[in-house]
Amino acid sequence: EAGVTQSPTHLIKTRGQQATLRCSPISGHTSVYWYQQALGLGLQFLLWYDEGEERNRGNFPPRFSGRQFPNYSSELNVNALELEDSALYLCASTPGPSNTEAFFGQGTRLTVV
Amino acid sequence: KQEVTQIPAALSVPEGENLVLNCSFTDSAIYNLQWFRQDPGKGLTSLLLIQSSQREQTSGRLNASLDKSSGRSTLYIAASQPGDSATYLCAVEGSNTGKLIFGQGTTLQVKP
């Protein structure tokens, strides 16, 4: 069984551009979560999607947004990129909403230059 | 506001040693606590999940305990191996927010 897959593995963008990151959850999982792991800041919760709806978002500006598709895959969009957005972005999935074991993908390394 | 702390930040031990990693959290109203492993530049691998009603979980050489009332969890690794070298993270999920709150991690080095 395939785990959580993320694409691309690496992404290099220029300040001010937009970045789109993609995530495919484990088959049968309906909830998808996005986290940011910036150097020295630890893992920070970004967004939670379940059944196509945004259920919760962390303390990030509105230029961080996303969506979940009918097949439960998800994408994270970051607009007007800033140098501080450089980080490892991790996606996780669970079988349903909360209180279950979370499985993470390998992440997308976003570098803003 | 929930805060998660992991001690020590780094640990270096010789191969074969048994070791304990500590995790503490400030708000005991949690749904569950999960331990993860992260290799450098990689994603997280789930090790153990402890529901709030449970006291411990075991998987192979790993044993995790949970004391909700005192806000503590420990991850016990038996007979450590060089392949165990990684950063270990604990995370708690509170009420139905879908949000895991992570500690800063303990970076473990097991020397051959």
CSV table of C-alpha atoms in Angstrom, one decimal:
chain,number,residue,atom,x,y,z
A,1,GLU,CA,0.0,0.0,0.0
A,2,ALA,CA,1.4,3.4,-1.0
A,3,GLY,CA,2.0,5.9,1.7
A,4,VAL,CA,1.5,9.6,1.6
A,5,THR,CA,3.1,11.0,-1.5
A,6,GLN,CA,4.2,14.6,-2.1
A,7,SER,CA,5.4,16.4,-5.2
A,8,PRO,CA,7.6,18.0,-6.1
A,9,THR,CA,10.5,16.9,-3.8
A,10,HIS,CA,12.3,20.2,-4.3
A,11,LEU,CA,11.1,23.5,-5.5
A,12,ILE,CA,13.0,26.7,-6.0
A,13,LYS,CA,11.2,30.0,-6.5
A,14,THR,CA,11.9,33.6,-6.6
A,15,ARG,CA,10.6,36.1,-4.0
A,16,GLY,CA,7.2,37.3,-5.0
A,17,GLN,CA,6.3,34.2,-7.1
A,18,GLN,CA,3.7,31.6,-6.3
A,19,ALA,CA,4.4,28.0,-5.3
A,20,THR,CA,2.0,25.0,-5.5
A,21,LEU,CA,2.7,21.9,-3.5
A,22,ARG,CA,0.8,18.6,-4.0
A,23,CYS,CA,-0.2,15.8,-1.7
A,24,SER,CA,-1.8,12.4,-2.2
A,25,PRO,CA,-3.1,10.8,1.0
A,26,ILE,CA,-3.1,7.1,1.8
A,27,SER,CA,-5.9,5.3,0.0
A,28,GLY,CA,-9.1,5.5,2.1
A,29,HIS,CA,-7.9,8.5,4.2
A,30,THR,CA,-10.2,11.5,4.0
A,31,SER,CA,-8.3,14.0,6.1
A,32,VAL,CA,-5.2,15.8,4.9
A,33,TYR,CA,-3.0,18.1,7.0
A,34,TRP,CA,-0.2,20.5,6.1
A,35,TYR,CA,2.7,21.5,8.3
A,36,GLN,CA,5.7,23.8,7.8
A,37,GLN,CA,9.1,22.9,9.2
A,38,ALA,CA,11.3,25.9,9.0
A,39,LEU,CA,14.9,25.8,10.3
A,40,GLY,CA,15.0,26.4,14.0
A,41,LEU,CA,11.2,26.8,14.3
A,42,GLY,CA,10.0,23.2,14.6
A,43,LEU,CA,6.9,21.8,13.0
A,44,GLN,CA,4.0,24.3,12.7
A,45,PHE,CA,0.4,23.4,11.8
A,46,LEU,CA,-0.8,25.1,8.6
A,47,LEU,CA,-4.1,23.6,7.4
A,48,TRP,CA,-6.5,20.7,7.9
A,49,TYR,CA,-8.9,19.5,5.2
A,50,ASP,CA,-11.5,16.8,5.5
A,51,GLU,CA,-14.1,15.7,3.0
A,52,GLY,CA,-13.2,18.7,0.8
A,53,GLU,CA,-13.7,21.3,3.4
A,54,GLU,CA,-11.1,23.4,5.3
A,55,ARG,CA,-11.6,22.5,9.0
A,56,ASN,CA,-8.9,24.4,10.7
A,57,ARG,CA,-5.9,26.6,9.9
A,58,GLY,CA,-2.9,27.6,11.9
A,59,ASN,CA,-1.5,31.1,12.5
A,60,PHE,CA,-0.3,31.8,9.0
A,61,PRO,CA,-1.2,34.7,6.7
A,62,PRO,CA,-3.9,34.4,4.1
A,63,ARG,CA,-1.4,34.0,1.3
A,64,PHE,CA,-1.1,30.4,2.5
A,65,SER,CA,-4.1,28.6,1.1
A,66,GLY,CA,-5.1,25.3,-0.3
A,67,ARG,CA,-7.8,22.9,-1.3
A,68,GLN,CA,-8.8,19.3,-1.2
A,69,PHE,CA,-10.1,17.6,-4.3
A,70,PRO,CA,-12.9,15.0,-4.6
A,71,ASN,CA,-10.3,12.2,-4.6
A,72,TYR,CA,-9.0,13.6,-1.3
A,73,SER,CA,-5.7,14.8,-2.7
A,74,SER,CA,-4.7,18.3,-1.7
A,75,GLU,CA,-2.6,21.2,-2.8
A,76,LEU,CA,-1.0,24.0,-0.9
A,77,ASN,CA,-0.6,27.3,-2.5
A,78,VAL,CA,1.8,30.0,-1.2
A,79,ASN,CA,1.4,33.4,-2.9
A,80,ALA,CA,3.8,36.3,-2.9
A,81,LEU,CA,6.6,34.2,-1.6
A,82,GLU,CA,9.0,35.6,1.0
A,83,LEU,CA,12.5,34.4,1.9
A,84,GLU,CA,11.1,33.3,5.3
A,85,ASP,CA,8.8,30.8,3.5
A,86,SER,CA,11.8,28.6,2.8
A,87,ALA,CA,11.1,25.4,4.6
A,88,LEU,CA,10.2,21.7,4.4
A,89,TYR,CA,6.5,21.4,3.9
A,90,LEU,CA,5.0,18.2,5.2
A,91,CYS,CA,1.7,16.6,4.4
A,92,ALA,CA,-0.1,14.1,6.6
A,93,SER,CA,-3.2,12.0,6.3
A,94,THR,CA,-5.6,10.2,8.6
A,95,PRO,CA,-8.5,7.8,8.0
A,96,GLY,CA,-10.9,10.4,9.4
A,97,PRO,CA,-11.1,13.6,11.3
A,98,SER,CA,-8.7,13.7,14.3
A,99,ASN,CA,-7.8,11.3,17.1
A,100,THR,CA,-6.2,8.8,14.8
A,101,GLU,CA,-2.6,7.9,13.8
A,102,ALA,CA,-1.2,10.5,11.4
A,103,PHE,CA,1.0,9.3,8.5
A,104,PHE,CA,3.4,11.8,6.9
A,105,GLY,CA,4.9,12.1,3.5
A,106,GLN,CA,8.5,12.8,2.7
A,107,GLY,CA,7.9,16.5,2.2
A,108,THR,CA,8.6,19.2,-0.3
A,109,ARG,CA,11.7,21.4,0.2
A,110,LEU,CA,10.8,24.9,-0.8
A,111,THR,CA,13.6,27.4,-1.3
A,112,VAL,CA,12.8,31.0,-2.0
A,113,VAL,CA,15.7,33.0,-3.4
B,1,LYS,CA,-2.1,27.3,25.1
B,2,GLN,CA,-0.6,23.8,24.8
B,3,GLU,CA,3.2,23.6,24.9
B,4,VAL,CA,5.3,20.5,24.3
B,5,THR,CA,8.8,20.2,25.6
B,6,GLN,CA,11.3,17.5,24.9
B,7,ILE,CA,14.4,16.8,27.0
B,8,PRO,CA,17.2,16.3,26.3
B,9,ALA,CA,17.6,18.2,23.0
B,10,ALA,CA,20.4,15.9,22.0
B,11,LEU,CA,21.7,12.5,23.2
B,12,SER,CA,24.7,10.4,22.3
B,13,VAL,CA,25.0,6.8,23.5
B,14,PRO,CA,27.1,3.7,22.7
B,15,GLU,CA,25.4,0.9,20.8
B,16,GLY,CA,23.5,-1.5,22.9
B,17,GLU,CA,22.5,0.9,25.6
B,18,ASN,CA,18.9,1.3,26.8
B,19,LEU,CA,17.6,4.9,26.8
B,20,VAL,CA,14.7,7.1,27.6
B,21,LEU,CA,13.5,10.1,25.8
B,22,ASN,CA,11.2,12.5,27.7
B,23,CYS,CA,8.2,14.6,26.5
B,24,SER,CA,6.1,16.9,28.6
B,25,PHE,CA,3.0,18.9,27.8
B,26,THR,CA,1.2,21.7,29.7
B,27,ASP,CA,-2.5,20.9,29.0
B,28,SER,CA,-3.6,17.4,30.1
B,29,ALA,CA,-6.8,17.7,27.9
B,30,ILE,CA,-5.4,15.7,25.0
B,31,TYR,CA,-6.9,13.2,22.6
B,32,ASN,CA,-3.7,11.3,22.0
B,33,LEU,CA,0.1,11.5,22.0
B,34,GLN,CA,2.2,10.3,19.1
B,35,TRP,CA,5.9,9.6,18.8
B,36,PHE,CA,7.6,10.1,15.4
B,37,ARG,CA,11.1,9.6,14.0
B,38,GLN,CA,12.6,12.0,11.5
B,39,ASP,CA,15.8,11.3,9.5
B,40,PRO,CA,17.7,14.4,8.3
B,41,GLY,CA,15.8,16.2,5.5
B,42,LYS,CA,13.1,13.6,5.4
B,43,GLY,CA,9.5,13.2,6.5
B,44,LEU,CA,8.2,11.8,9.7
B,45,THR,CA,7.7,8.1,10.4
B,46,SER,CA,5.1,7.3,13.0
B,47,LEU,CA,6.4,5.1,15.8
B,48,LEU,CA,3.7,4.8,18.4
B,49,LEU,CA,0.3,6.3,19.1
B,50,ILE,CA,-1.1,6.4,22.6
B,51,GLN,CA,-4.8,7.3,23.1
B,52,SER,CA,-5.6,9.4,26.1
B,53,SER,CA,-7.3,6.4,27.8
B,54,GLN,CA,-4.1,4.3,27.5
B,55,ARG,CA,-1.0,4.1,29.7
B,56,GLU,CA,1.5,2.6,27.2
B,57,GLN,CA,2.1,1.2,23.8
B,58,THR,CA,4.8,-1.2,22.6
B,59,SER,CA,6.3,-1.9,19.2
B,60,GLY,CA,9.4,-4.1,19.0
B,61,ARG,CA,12.2,-2.4,20.9
B,62,LEU,CA,10.1,0.7,21.6
B,63,ASN,CA,7.8,1.3,24.5
B,64,ALA,CA,6.0,4.6,25.1
B,65,SER,CA,4.2,5.5,28.3
B,66,LEU,CA,1.7,8.3,29.0
B,67,ASP,CA,0.8,9.9,32.3
B,68,LYS,CA,-1.9,12.4,31.4
B,69,SER,CA,-2.3,13.8,34.9
B,70,SER,CA,1.3,14.8,35.2
B,71,GLY,CA,1.6,15.8,31.5
B,72,ARG,CA,4.4,13.4,30.7
B,73,SER,CA,5.3,10.8,28.2
B,74,THR,CA,8.5,8.7,27.8
B,75,LEU,CA,9.8,6.7,24.9
B,76,TYR,CA,12.0,3.8,25.9
B,77,ILE,CA,14.4,2.4,23.3
B,78,ALA,CA,15.9,-1.0,24.2
B,79,ALA,CA,19.3,-2.2,23.0
B,80,SER,CA,19.9,0.8,20.8
B,81,GLN,CA,21.5,0.4,17.4
B,82,PRO,CA,23.3,2.8,15.0
B,83,GLY,CA,20.2,2.7,12.8
B,84,ASP,CA,18.2,4.3,15.6
B,85,SER,CA,20.1,7.5,15.0
B,86,ALA,CA,17.5,10.2,14.1
B,87,THR,CA,15.5,13.0,15.6
B,88,TYR,CA,12.6,11.8,17.7
B,89,LEU,CA,9.5,14.0,18.0
B,90,CYS,CA,6.5,13.8,20.2
B,91,ALA,CA,3.2,15.5,19.4
B,92,VAL,CA,-0.1,15.9,21.1
B,93,GLU,CA,-3.5,16.4,19.7
B,94,GLY,CA,-6.0,18.4,21.7
B,95,SER,CA,-9.7,18.8,21.2
B,96,ASN,CA,-11.1,18.3,17.8
B,97,THR,CA,-8.8,20.7,16.0
B,98,GLY,CA,-7.0,18.2,13.8
B,99,LYS,CA,-3.8,19.9,14.9
B,100,LEU,CA,-0.7,18.1,16.3
B,101,ILE,CA,1.5,20.3,18.5
B,102,PHE,CA,5.0,19.1,18.3
B,103,GLY,CA,8.0,19.3,20.7
B,104,GLN,CA,11.3,20.5,19.3
B,105,GLY,CA,12.6,16.9,19.2
B,106,THR,CA,15.5,14.9,20.7
B,107,THR,CA,18.4,14.2,18.3
B,108,LEU,CA,19.8,10.8,19.1
B,109,GLN,CA,23.2,9.5,18.0
B,110,VAL,CA,24.0,5.9,18.6
B,111,LYS,CA,27.7,5.2,18.2
B,112,PRO,CA,28.9,1.7,17.0
